[in-house]
Amino acid sequence: DAMKLLTLSMPDIIITDVKMPLMDGISFCSNIRKLRKDIPVILLSAYEDWETARLALKYNITEYMIKPLTPQNIELLCQILQEVSNNHAQSTFFTSICSLPDRQNEIAMHLKSSDSDWFPDFFANFTNCSSIPFQLVQTTCFVLIRLLF
C-alpha cells in the first residue's frame, strides 16, 4: 500500500518502521530510492540493530530512530520536519517567481540588458537555494535560455 501511495502522490517526507507486515523497512527504503532519491526518510525501529542501521545508511536514510522516541528524538524529528517545510516553501516560492511566463519574460529582459543592479535584489529572495530541487531550477533555466535566444 505504501509503495502505491508513493507512486500516486509526492510526499515531502516518509516516516516508516523497520518491521512491517508485507515488506521490511529496508526493502521499502530501497524501493523509495528507486523512485525518488531526494525525499527525506526517517526509519523507526524498536531494536538497536546496527546491521539494520548500516543498511539504512546505504539508502541515504535521513535519520534512524529507536523506539520509544525520547524527547531528544522528538525534538530532532521536529527539526527535520521544519527543514522539510522550509525546503518546500523555498521550492514553492521559486516556482511562484520564476515559473510564471510574465516573470520569465521579466527575468529574460534583465538578463539581456545586463542589468547588474537587479540581480542582487532578485537573488536576495532566496534564503536557501540548495533546498530548491535541481530539476526545477534546470527547467526554469532552459525556459529562460529559450526566451533569450
PDB file of C-alpha atoms in Angstrom:
ATOM      1  CA  ASP A   1       0.000   0.000   0.000  1.00  0.00           C
ATOM      2  CA  ALA A   2       2.810   2.427   0.860  1.00  0.00           C
ATOM      3  CA  MET A   3       4.547   1.916  -2.500  1.00  0.00           C
ATOM      4  CA  LYS A   4       1.271   2.503  -4.304  1.00  0.00           C
ATOM      5  CA  LEU A   5       0.737   5.731  -2.357  1.00  0.00           C
ATOM      6  CA  LEU A   6       4.286   6.843  -3.130  1.00  0.00           C
ATOM      7  CA  THR A   7       3.722   6.436  -6.869  1.00  0.00           C
ATOM      8  CA  LEU A   8       0.364   8.245  -6.730  1.00  0.00           C
ATOM      9  CA  SER A   9       1.413  11.173  -4.556  1.00  0.00           C
ATOM     10  CA  MET A  10       4.542  13.169  -3.891  1.00  0.00           C
ATOM     11  CA  PRO A  11       5.016  13.213  -0.107  1.00  0.00           C
ATOM     12  CA  ASP A  12       7.524  15.667   1.355  1.00  0.00           C
ATOM     13  CA  ILE A  13       8.831  13.118   3.866  1.00  0.00           C
ATOM     14  CA  ILE A  14       8.393   9.426   4.729  1.00  0.00           C
ATOM     15  CA  ILE A  15       8.431   8.055   8.265  1.00  0.00           C
ATOM     16  CA  THR A  16       8.411   4.270   8.332  1.00  0.00           C
ATOM     17  CA  ASP A  17       9.205   1.356  10.604  1.00  0.00           C
ATOM     18  CA  VAL A  18      11.746  -1.415  10.095  1.00  0.00           C
ATOM     19  CA  LYS A  19       9.162  -4.109  10.898  1.00  0.00           C
ATOM     20  CA  MET A  20       6.087  -4.054   8.664  1.00  0.00           C
ATOM     21  CA  PRO A  21       3.651  -6.790   7.631  1.00  0.00           C
ATOM     22  CA  LEU A  22       4.338  -7.152   3.888  1.00  0.00           C
ATOM     23  CA  MET A  23       7.759  -5.568   3.372  1.00  0.00           C
ATOM     24  CA  ASP A  24      10.530  -4.719   5.808  1.00  0.00           C
ATOM     25  CA  GLY A  25      11.605  -1.092   6.181  1.00  0.00           C
ATOM     26  CA  ILE A  26      14.975  -1.592   4.466  1.00  0.00           C
ATOM     27  CA  SER A  27      13.344  -3.055   1.349  1.00  0.00           C
ATOM     28  CA  PHE A  28      10.841  -0.219   1.423  1.00  0.00           C
ATOM     29  CA  CYS A  29      13.700   2.318   1.586  1.00  0.00           C
ATOM     30  CA  SER A  30      15.391   0.598  -1.344  1.00  0.00           C
ATOM     31  CA  ASN A  31      12.179   0.894  -3.365  1.00  0.00           C
ATOM     32  CA  ILE A  32      11.741   4.528  -2.339  1.00  0.00           C
ATOM     33  CA  ARG A  33      15.219   5.368  -3.639  1.00  0.00           C
ATOM     34  CA  LYS A  34      14.435   3.731  -6.981  1.00  0.00           C
ATOM     35  CA  LEU A  35      11.552   6.190  -7.368  1.00  0.00           C
ATOM     36  CA  ARG A  36      12.874   9.272  -5.567  1.00  0.00           C
ATOM     37  CA  LYS A  37      16.364   9.968  -4.362  1.00  0.00           C
ATOM     38  CA  ASP A  38      15.554  13.341  -2.798  1.00  0.00           C
ATOM     39  CA  ILE A  39      12.805  12.525  -0.313  1.00  0.00           C
ATOM     40  CA  PRO A  40      13.797  12.507   3.379  1.00  0.00           C
ATOM     41  CA  VAL A  41      13.168   9.139   5.044  1.00  0.00           C
ATOM     42  CA  ILE A  42      13.078   8.533   8.781  1.00  0.00           C
ATOM     43  CA  LEU A  43      13.342   4.885   9.778  1.00  0.00           C
ATOM     44  CA  LEU A  44      11.993   3.776  13.169  1.00  0.00           C
ATOM     45  CA  SER A  45      12.936   0.599  14.988  1.00  0.00           C
ATOM     46  CA  ALA A  46      12.201  -0.958  18.350  1.00  0.00           C
ATOM     47  CA  TYR A  47      15.652  -2.567  18.341  1.00  0.00           C
ATOM     48  CA  GLU A  48      19.199  -1.257  18.374  1.00  0.00           C
ATOM     49  CA  ASP A  49      20.279  -3.342  15.414  1.00  0.00           C
ATOM     50  CA  TRP A  50      23.497  -1.900  13.980  1.00  0.00           C
ATOM     51  CA  GLU A  51      23.305  -4.069  10.861  1.00  0.00           C
ATOM     52  CA  THR A  52      19.918  -2.557  10.039  1.00  0.00           C
ATOM     53  CA  ALA A  53      21.292   0.934  10.733  1.00  0.00           C
ATOM     54  CA  ARG A  54      24.246   0.214   8.416  1.00  0.00           C
ATOM     55  CA  LEU A  55      21.870  -0.914   5.655  1.00  0.00           C
ATOM     56  CA  ALA A  56      19.762   2.200   6.227  1.00  0.00           C
ATOM     57  CA  LEU A  57      22.824   4.345   5.526  1.00  0.00           C
ATOM     58  CA  LYS A  58      23.210   2.557   2.194  1.00  0.00           C
ATOM     59  CA  TYR A  59      19.835   4.001   1.175  1.00  0.00           C
ATOM     60  CA  ASN A  60      20.645   7.507   2.377  1.00  0.00           C
ATOM     61  CA  ILE A  61      18.176   7.488   5.253  1.00  0.00           C
ATOM     62  CA  THR A  62      17.794  10.905   6.859  1.00  0.00           C
ATOM     63  CA  GLU A  63      17.535   9.516  10.375  1.00  0.00           C
ATOM     64  CA  TYR A  64      17.383   6.158  12.166  1.00  0.00           C
ATOM     65  CA  MET A  65      15.493   6.381  15.477  1.00  0.00           C
ATOM     66  CA  ILE A  66      14.996   3.825  18.217  1.00  0.00           C
ATOM     67  CA  LYS A  67      11.527   3.490  19.759  1.00  0.00           C
ATOM     68  CA  PRO A  68      10.204   4.554  22.125  1.00  0.00           C
ATOM     69  CA  LEU A  69      11.198   8.016  20.990  1.00  0.00           C
ATOM     70  CA  THR A  70      12.954  10.136  23.572  1.00  0.00           C
ATOM     71  CA  PRO A  71      12.356  13.872  23.968  1.00  0.00           C
ATOM     72  CA  GLN A  72      15.632  14.390  22.048  1.00  0.00           C
ATOM     73  CA  ASN A  73      14.355  12.187  19.191  1.00  0.00           C
ATOM     74  CA  ILE A  74      11.106  14.111  19.084  1.00  0.00           C
ATOM     75  CA  GLU A  75      12.993  17.416  19.031  1.00  0.00           C
ATOM     76  CA  LEU A  76      15.175  16.114  16.176  1.00  0.00           C
ATOM     77  CA  LEU A  77      12.077  14.915  14.324  1.00  0.00           C
ATOM     78  CA  CYS A  78      10.525  18.375  14.701  1.00  0.00           C
ATOM     79  CA  GLN A  79      13.724  19.967  13.338  1.00  0.00           C
ATOM     80  CA  ILE A  80      13.676  17.643  10.319  1.00  0.00           C
ATOM     81  CA  LEU A  81      10.005  18.397   9.677  1.00  0.00           C
ATOM     82  CA  GLN A  82      10.715  22.150   9.957  1.00  0.00           C
ATOM     83  CA  GLU A  83      13.578  21.824   7.468  1.00  0.00           C
ATOM     84  CA  VAL A  84      11.367  19.879   5.049  1.00  0.00           C
ATOM     85  CA  SER A  85       8.694  22.553   5.431  1.00  0.00           C
ATOM     86  CA  ASN A  86      11.240  25.320   4.766  1.00  0.00           C
ATOM     87  CA  ASN A  87      12.567  23.485   1.710  1.00  0.00           C
ATOM     88  CA  HIS A  88       9.041  23.048   0.396  1.00  0.00           C
ATOM     89  CA  ALA A  89       8.345  26.748   0.973  1.00  0.00           C
ATOM     90  CA  GLN A  90      11.539  27.701  -0.920  1.00  0.00           C
ATOM     91  CA  SER A  91      10.549  25.495  -3.873  1.00  0.00           C
ATOM     92  CA  THR A  92       7.054  26.959  -3.908  1.00  0.00           C
ATOM     93  CA  PHE A  93       8.461  30.482  -3.718  1.00  0.00           C
ATOM     94  CA  PHE A  94      10.928  29.755  -6.537  1.00  0.00           C
ATOM     95  CA  THR A  95       8.101  28.389  -8.665  1.00  0.00           C
ATOM     96  CA  SER A  96       5.927  31.406  -7.966  1.00  0.00           C
ATOM     97  CA  ILE A  97       8.564  33.940  -9.008  1.00  0.00           C
ATOM     98  CA  CYS A  98      10.369  32.066 -11.753  1.00  0.00           C
ATOM     99  CA  SER A  99       7.896  29.747 -13.436  1.00  0.00           C
ATOM    100  CA  LEU A 100       5.180  32.171 -14.475  1.00  0.00           C
ATOM    101  CA  PRO A 101       5.537  33.338 -18.099  1.00  0.00           C
ATOM    102  CA  ASP A 102       5.377  37.055 -17.183  1.00  0.00           C
ATOM    103  CA  ARG A 103       8.126  36.616 -14.583  1.00  0.00           C
ATOM    104  CA  GLN A 104      10.224  34.574 -17.010  1.00  0.00           C
ATOM    105  CA  ASN A 105       9.954  37.349 -19.592  1.00  0.00           C
ATOM    106  CA  GLU A 106      10.948  39.922 -16.967  1.00  0.00           C
ATOM    107  CA  ILE A 107      13.968  37.836 -15.901  1.00  0.00           C
ATOM    108  CA  ALA A 108      14.965  37.322 -19.538  1.00  0.00           C
ATOM    109  CA  MET A 109      14.708  41.074 -20.157  1.00  0.00           C
ATOM    110  CA  HIS A 110      17.061  41.787 -17.236  1.00  0.00           C
ATOM    111  CA  LEU A 111      19.472  39.105 -18.444  1.00  0.00           C
ATOM    112  CA  LYS A 112      19.502  40.600 -21.969  1.00  0.00           C
ATOM    113  CA  SER A 113      20.085  44.121 -20.669  1.00  0.00           C
ATOM    114  CA  SER A 114      22.889  43.056 -18.292  1.00  0.00           C
ATOM    115  CA  ASP A 115      21.129  44.961 -15.530  1.00  0.00           C
ATOM    116  CA  SER A 116      23.603  44.114 -12.785  1.00  0.00           C
ATOM    117  CA  ASP A 117      21.756  46.156 -10.138  1.00  0.00           C
ATOM    118  CA  TRP A 118      18.684  43.936 -10.457  1.00  0.00           C
ATOM    119  CA  PHE A 119      20.369  40.570  -9.696  1.00  0.00           C
ATOM    120  CA  PRO A 120      21.339  41.096  -6.024  1.00  0.00           C
ATOM    121  CA  ASP A 121      17.763  42.074  -5.186  1.00  0.00           C
ATOM    122  CA  PHE A 122      16.375  39.146  -7.150  1.00  0.00           C
ATOM    123  CA  PHE A 123      18.651  36.556  -5.515  1.00  0.00           C
ATOM    124  CA  ALA A 124      18.080  38.032  -2.056  1.00  0.00           C
ATOM    125  CA  ASN A 125      14.602  36.485  -2.309  1.00  0.00           C
ATOM    126  CA  PHE A 126      16.144  33.030  -1.904  1.00  0.00           C
ATOM    127  CA  THR A 127      17.324  32.271   1.595  1.00  0.00           C
ATOM    128  CA  ASN A 128      18.345  28.688   0.870  1.00  0.00           C
ATOM    129  CA  CYS A 129      18.933  27.961  -2.809  1.00  0.00           C
ATOM    130  CA  SER A 130      20.243  24.482  -2.054  1.00  0.00           C
ATOM    131  CA  SER A 131      16.765  23.461  -0.905  1.00  0.00           C
ATOM    132  CA  ILE A 132      15.279  24.112  -4.354  1.00  0.00           C
ATOM    133  CA  PRO A 133      15.187  20.887  -6.384  1.00  0.00           C
ATOM    134  CA  PHE A 134      17.804  20.908  -9.142  1.00  0.00           C
ATOM    135  CA  GLN A 135      15.295  19.744 -11.762  1.00  0.00           C
ATOM    136  CA  LEU A 136      13.072  22.759 -11.039  1.00  0.00           C
ATOM    137  CA  VAL A 137      15.992  25.177 -11.441  1.00  0.00           C
ATOM    138  CA  GLN A 138      17.199  23.368 -14.566  1.00  0.00           C
ATOM    139  CA  THR A 139      13.768  23.514 -16.217  1.00  0.00           C
ATOM    140  CA  THR A 140      13.463  27.220 -15.434  1.00  0.00           C
ATOM    141  CA  CYS A 141      16.943  27.890 -16.846  1.00  0.00           C
ATOM    142  CA  PHE A 142      16.060  26.094 -20.087  1.00  0.00           C
ATOM    143  CA  VAL A 143      12.946  28.251 -20.439  1.00  0.00           C
ATOM    144  CA  LEU A 144      14.976  31.416 -19.825  1.00  0.00           C
ATOM    145  CA  ILE A 145      17.609  30.371 -22.371  1.00  0.00           C
ATOM    146  CA  ARG A 146      14.876  29.825 -24.965  1.00  0.00           C
ATOM    147  CA  LEU A 147      13.494  33.284 -24.206  1.00  0.00           C
ATOM    148  CA  LEU A 148      16.944  34.831 -24.587  1.00  0.00           C
ATOM    149  CA  PHE A 149      17.785  33.304 -27.964  1.00  0.00           C
TER     150      PHE A 149
END
